XYZ file of C-alpha atoms in Angstrom:
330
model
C -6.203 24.880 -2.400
C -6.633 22.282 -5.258
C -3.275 21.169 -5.243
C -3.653 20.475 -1.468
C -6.694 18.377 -2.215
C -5.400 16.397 -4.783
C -3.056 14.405 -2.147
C -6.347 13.551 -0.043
C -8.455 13.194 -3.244
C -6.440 10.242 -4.399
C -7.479 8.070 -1.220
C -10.964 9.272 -0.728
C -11.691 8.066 -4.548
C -12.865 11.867 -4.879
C -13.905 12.092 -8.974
C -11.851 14.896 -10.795
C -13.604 17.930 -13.317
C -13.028 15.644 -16.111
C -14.439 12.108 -14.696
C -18.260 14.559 -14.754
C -19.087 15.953 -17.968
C -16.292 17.871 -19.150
C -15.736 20.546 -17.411
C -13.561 22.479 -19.654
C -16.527 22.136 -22.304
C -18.950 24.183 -19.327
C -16.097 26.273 -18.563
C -15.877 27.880 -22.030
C -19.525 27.898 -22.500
C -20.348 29.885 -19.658
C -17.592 32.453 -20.794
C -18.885 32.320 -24.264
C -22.219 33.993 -22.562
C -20.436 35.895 -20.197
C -17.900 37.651 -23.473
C -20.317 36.831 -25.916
C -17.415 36.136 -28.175
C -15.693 32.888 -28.599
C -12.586 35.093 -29.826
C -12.581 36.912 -26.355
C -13.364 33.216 -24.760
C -10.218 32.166 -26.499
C -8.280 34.501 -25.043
C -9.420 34.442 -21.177
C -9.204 30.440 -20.896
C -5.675 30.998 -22.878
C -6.750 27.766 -25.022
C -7.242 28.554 -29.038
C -10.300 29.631 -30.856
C -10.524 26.363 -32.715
C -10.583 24.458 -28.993
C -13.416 26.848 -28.138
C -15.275 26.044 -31.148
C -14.538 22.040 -30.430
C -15.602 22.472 -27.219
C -18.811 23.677 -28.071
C -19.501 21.582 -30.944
C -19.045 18.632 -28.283
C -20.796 19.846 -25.836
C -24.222 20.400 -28.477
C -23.599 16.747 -29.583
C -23.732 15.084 -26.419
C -26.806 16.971 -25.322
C -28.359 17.028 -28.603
C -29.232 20.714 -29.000
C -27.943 23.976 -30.295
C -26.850 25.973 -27.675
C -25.899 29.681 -29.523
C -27.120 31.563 -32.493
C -24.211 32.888 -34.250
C -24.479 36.081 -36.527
C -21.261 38.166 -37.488
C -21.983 40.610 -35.004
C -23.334 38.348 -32.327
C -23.412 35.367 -30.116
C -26.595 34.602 -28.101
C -28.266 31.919 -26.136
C -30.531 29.353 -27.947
C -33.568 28.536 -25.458
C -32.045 25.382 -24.832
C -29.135 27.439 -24.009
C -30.408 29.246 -21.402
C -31.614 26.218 -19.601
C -27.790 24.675 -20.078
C -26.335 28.365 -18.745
C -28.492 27.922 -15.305
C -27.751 24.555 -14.711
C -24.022 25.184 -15.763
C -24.059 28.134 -13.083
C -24.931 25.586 -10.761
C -22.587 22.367 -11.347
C -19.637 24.724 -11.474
C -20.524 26.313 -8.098
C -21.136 23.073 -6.824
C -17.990 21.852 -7.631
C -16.090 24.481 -6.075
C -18.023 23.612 -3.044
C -16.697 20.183 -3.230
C -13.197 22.098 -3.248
C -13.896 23.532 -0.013
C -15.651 21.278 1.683
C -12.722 18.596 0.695
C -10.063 20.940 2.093
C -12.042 21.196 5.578
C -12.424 17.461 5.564
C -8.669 16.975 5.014
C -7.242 19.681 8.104
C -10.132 17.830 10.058
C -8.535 14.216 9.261
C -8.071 12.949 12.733
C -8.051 9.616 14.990
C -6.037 6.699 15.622
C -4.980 3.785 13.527
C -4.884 0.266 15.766
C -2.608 -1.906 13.180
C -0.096 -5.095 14.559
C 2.114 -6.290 12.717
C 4.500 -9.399 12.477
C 8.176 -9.316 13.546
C 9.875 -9.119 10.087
C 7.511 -6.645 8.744
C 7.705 -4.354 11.386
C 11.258 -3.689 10.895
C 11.364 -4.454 6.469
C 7.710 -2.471 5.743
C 6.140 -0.428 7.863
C 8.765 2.181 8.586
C 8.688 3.858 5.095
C 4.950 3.073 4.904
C 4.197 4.613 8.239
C 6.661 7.641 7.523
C 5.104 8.655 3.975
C 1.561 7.911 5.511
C 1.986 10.387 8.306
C 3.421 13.112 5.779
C 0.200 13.261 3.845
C -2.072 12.887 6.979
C -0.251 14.757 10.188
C -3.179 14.403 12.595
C -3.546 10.757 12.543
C -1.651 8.298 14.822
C -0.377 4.754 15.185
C -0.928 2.652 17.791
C 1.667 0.108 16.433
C 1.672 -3.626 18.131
C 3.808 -6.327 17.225
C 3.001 -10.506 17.595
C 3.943 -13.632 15.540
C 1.604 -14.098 12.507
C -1.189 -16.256 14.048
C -2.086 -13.900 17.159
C -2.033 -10.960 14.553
C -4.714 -12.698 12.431
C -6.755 -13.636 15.636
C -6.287 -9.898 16.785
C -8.050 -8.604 13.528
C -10.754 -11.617 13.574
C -11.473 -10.426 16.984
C -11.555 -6.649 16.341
C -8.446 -5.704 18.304
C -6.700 -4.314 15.084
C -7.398 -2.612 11.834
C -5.195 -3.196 9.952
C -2.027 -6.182 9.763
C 1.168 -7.001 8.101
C 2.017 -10.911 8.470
C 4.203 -13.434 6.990
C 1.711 -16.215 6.812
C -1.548 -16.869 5.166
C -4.062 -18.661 7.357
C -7.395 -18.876 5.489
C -10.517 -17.523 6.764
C -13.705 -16.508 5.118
C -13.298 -13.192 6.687
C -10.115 -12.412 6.193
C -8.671 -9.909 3.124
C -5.262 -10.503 1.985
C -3.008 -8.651 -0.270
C 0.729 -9.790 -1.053
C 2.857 -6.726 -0.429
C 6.381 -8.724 -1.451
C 8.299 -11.946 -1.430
C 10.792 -13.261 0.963
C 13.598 -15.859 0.960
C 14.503 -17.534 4.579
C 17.622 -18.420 5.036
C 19.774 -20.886 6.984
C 22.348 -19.031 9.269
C 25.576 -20.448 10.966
C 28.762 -18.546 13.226
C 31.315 -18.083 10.954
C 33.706 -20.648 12.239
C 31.022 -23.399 11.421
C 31.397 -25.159 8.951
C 34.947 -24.735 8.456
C 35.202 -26.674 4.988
C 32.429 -25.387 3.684
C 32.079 -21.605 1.886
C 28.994 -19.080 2.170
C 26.400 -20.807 -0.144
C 27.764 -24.094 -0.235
C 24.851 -26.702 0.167
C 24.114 -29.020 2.939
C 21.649 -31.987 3.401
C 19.224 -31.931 6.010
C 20.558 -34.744 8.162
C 22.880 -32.346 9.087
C 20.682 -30.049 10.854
C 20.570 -32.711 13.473
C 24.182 -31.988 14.608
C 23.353 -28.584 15.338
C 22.091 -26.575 18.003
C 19.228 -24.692 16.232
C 17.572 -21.492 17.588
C 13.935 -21.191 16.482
C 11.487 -18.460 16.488
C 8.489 -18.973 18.342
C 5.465 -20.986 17.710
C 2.629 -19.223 15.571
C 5.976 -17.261 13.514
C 5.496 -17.302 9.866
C 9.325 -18.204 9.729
C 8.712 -20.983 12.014
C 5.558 -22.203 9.817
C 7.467 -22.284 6.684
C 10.593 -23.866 8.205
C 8.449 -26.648 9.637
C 6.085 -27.266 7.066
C 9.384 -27.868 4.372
C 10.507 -30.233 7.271
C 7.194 -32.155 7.152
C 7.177 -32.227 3.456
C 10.619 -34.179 3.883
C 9.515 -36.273 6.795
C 12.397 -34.532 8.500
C 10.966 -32.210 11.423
C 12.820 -34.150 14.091
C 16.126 -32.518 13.283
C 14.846 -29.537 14.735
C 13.636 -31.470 17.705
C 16.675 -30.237 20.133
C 16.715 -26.820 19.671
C 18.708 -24.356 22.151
C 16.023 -22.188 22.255
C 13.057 -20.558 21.173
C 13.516 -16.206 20.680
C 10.912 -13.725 18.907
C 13.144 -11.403 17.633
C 15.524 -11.975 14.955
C 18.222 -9.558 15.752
C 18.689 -11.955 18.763
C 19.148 -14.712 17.163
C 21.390 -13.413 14.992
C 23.727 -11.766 17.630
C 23.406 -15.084 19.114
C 24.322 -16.879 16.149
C 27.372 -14.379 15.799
C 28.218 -15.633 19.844
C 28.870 -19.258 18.604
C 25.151 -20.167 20.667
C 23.811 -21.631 17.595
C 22.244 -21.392 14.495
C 19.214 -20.336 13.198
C 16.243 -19.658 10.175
C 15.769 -15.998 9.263
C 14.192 -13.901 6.929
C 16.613 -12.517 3.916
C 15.302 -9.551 4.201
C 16.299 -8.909 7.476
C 19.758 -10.326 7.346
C 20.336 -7.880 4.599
C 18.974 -5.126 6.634
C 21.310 -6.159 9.802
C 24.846 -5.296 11.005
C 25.099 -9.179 11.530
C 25.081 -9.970 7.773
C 29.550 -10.022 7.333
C 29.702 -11.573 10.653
C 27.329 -14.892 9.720
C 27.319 -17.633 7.104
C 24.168 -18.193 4.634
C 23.935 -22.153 4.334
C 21.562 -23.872 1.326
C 19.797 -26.729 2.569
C 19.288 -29.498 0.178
C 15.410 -29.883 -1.072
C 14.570 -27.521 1.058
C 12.079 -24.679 -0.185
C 11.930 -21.546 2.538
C 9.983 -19.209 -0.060
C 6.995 -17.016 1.838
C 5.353 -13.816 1.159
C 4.202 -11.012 3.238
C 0.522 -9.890 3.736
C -1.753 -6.834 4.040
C -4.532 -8.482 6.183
C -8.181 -7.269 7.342
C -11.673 -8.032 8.237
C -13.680 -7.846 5.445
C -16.299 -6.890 7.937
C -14.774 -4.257 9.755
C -16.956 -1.399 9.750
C -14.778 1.417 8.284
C -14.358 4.558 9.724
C -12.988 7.531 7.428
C -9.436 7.259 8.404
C -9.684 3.411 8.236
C -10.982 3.253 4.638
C -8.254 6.173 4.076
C -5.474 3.419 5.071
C -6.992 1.018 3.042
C -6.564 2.901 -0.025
C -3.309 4.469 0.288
C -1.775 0.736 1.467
C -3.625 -0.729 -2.059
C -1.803 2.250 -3.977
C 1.579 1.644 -2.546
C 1.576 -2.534 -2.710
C 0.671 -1.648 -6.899
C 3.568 0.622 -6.754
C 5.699 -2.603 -5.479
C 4.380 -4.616 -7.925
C 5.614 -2.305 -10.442
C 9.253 -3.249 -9.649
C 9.923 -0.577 -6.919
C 11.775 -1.061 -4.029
C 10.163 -1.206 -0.272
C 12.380 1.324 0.917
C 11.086 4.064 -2.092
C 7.231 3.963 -0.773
């Protein structure tokens, strides 16, 4: 039963035996009075007679008091150690309460989760995140929307959705964000364009202008960056003729691979894609396509159990990123 509360422990902040007073230290007192004999004590807790002793000794220092008078032939209770031995009694029981109640409050773990998320993120993020999610907490469910960046954010600020994953920061008292992980966007071409050039090679951004650019939609963190490097370079009018405007960027990229045009897209995702030997990766002189992706929400959502329970486990697995691991390990 305590190993199958450990798992829900960890996101309901639950404190273990040893964040209280030591428990060990209560443990072998109470079995000191129960064997009279820190010898036999020893021997049921399967710890050493010195550790009982230490144990002891720790526990009289921190409440100031002697707990047992020790003769040769005897161990008994102090006064002050009878009023420690009730009050022991009781903290012990209570915590196996806690056990119990804990372990109900786990199997009874149930509701729906309301979380949108951006295009790239759906497909780069929440997969593993949902999958491992769902093995510690069966009963709960997704209801799992996706949008561009900007009506994500307005979905939370409006209380539509818990929870979101985005690929653009757009600041608002309100709002919580958390970087999960960096991204790189990339310029794609068809294969046959380009013909002089190699994958990599490096292009100016006049050149844009000659092509026939497919763009995700307005309110796309892709888009956002893309345009806002543009701006920086008093260049956004080579995107001004684009062949069209798609929110999904396995569509652009099969389109890219069908000679329509070319096209921005996440790293990520190209690696991720069956598209990835059939395109060409173009550098674009000057121009800086870094972003980041985003846990987002309402700072003054009113939590419910399961929502503060998402909270916490998405917290623990973004530290695991930022400890080096990979997305697809979480």
């Amino acid at each position: 039963m305590l190993k199958k509360c450990y798992n829900i422990k960890k996101y309901i902040k639950f404190t273990s035996k040893e964040d209280f007073m030591d428990f060990k230290q209560l443990e072998t007192f109470i079995t000191i009075v129960k064997t009279k004999s820190f010898t036999k004590t020893a021997d049921v807790l399967y710890i050493t007679q010195p550790s009982v002793t230490n144990h002891i000794q720790a526990l009289e220092s921190e409440l100031n008091t002697s707990l047992f008078v020790r003769t040769r032939r005897s161990v008994t209770l102090t006064q002050a150690g009878s009023i420690v031995y009730k009050h022991a009694l009781n903290i012990l029981a209570s915590y196996d309460e806690i056990i119990r109640d804990l372990d109900i409050y786990s199997q009874n773990l149930k509701g729906t989760l309301n979380i949108c998320v951006s295009s790239v993120p759906r497909k780069i993020i929440l997969p593993n995140l949902i999958e491992k999610f769902s093995k510690l907490f069966p009963d709960i469910s997704f209801n799992i929307s996706n949008d561009d960046s900007r009506t994500v954010i307005d979905s939370i600020l409006v209380g539509e959705t818990d929870f979101g994953i985005v690929g653009l920061k757009i600041s608002n008292p309100k709002l919580i964000y958390t970087q999960i992980m960096d991204d790189h966007i990339v310029y794609v071409v068809n294969k046959d364009a380009y013909p002089d050039l190699k994958n990599y090679s490096v292009i100016n951004i006049e050149d844009l202008s000659n092509d026939k650019i497919i763009l995700r939609e307005i309110g796309s963190g892709t888009r956002q960056i893309v345009e806002d490097e543009l701006k920086r370079n008093n260049s956004l009018n080579v995107i001004s003729n684009s062949v069209a405007t798609i929110h999904d960027t396995n569509t652009i990229l099969d389109l890219i691979t069908k000679g329509v045009g070319s096209g921005f897209i996440s790293q990520r995702m190209l690696n991720l894609s069956d598209f990835k030997d059939k395109v060409k990766i173009l550098n674009i002189k000057n121009l800086y396509l870094n972003r980041k992706f985003y846990f987002v929400y309402n700072k003054n959502l009113q939590f419910s159990n399961i929502n503060k329970i998402f909270k916490d486990f998405m917290m623990d697995e973004i530290n695991e990123l930022k400890k080096g691991l990979d997305i697809n390990s979480i």
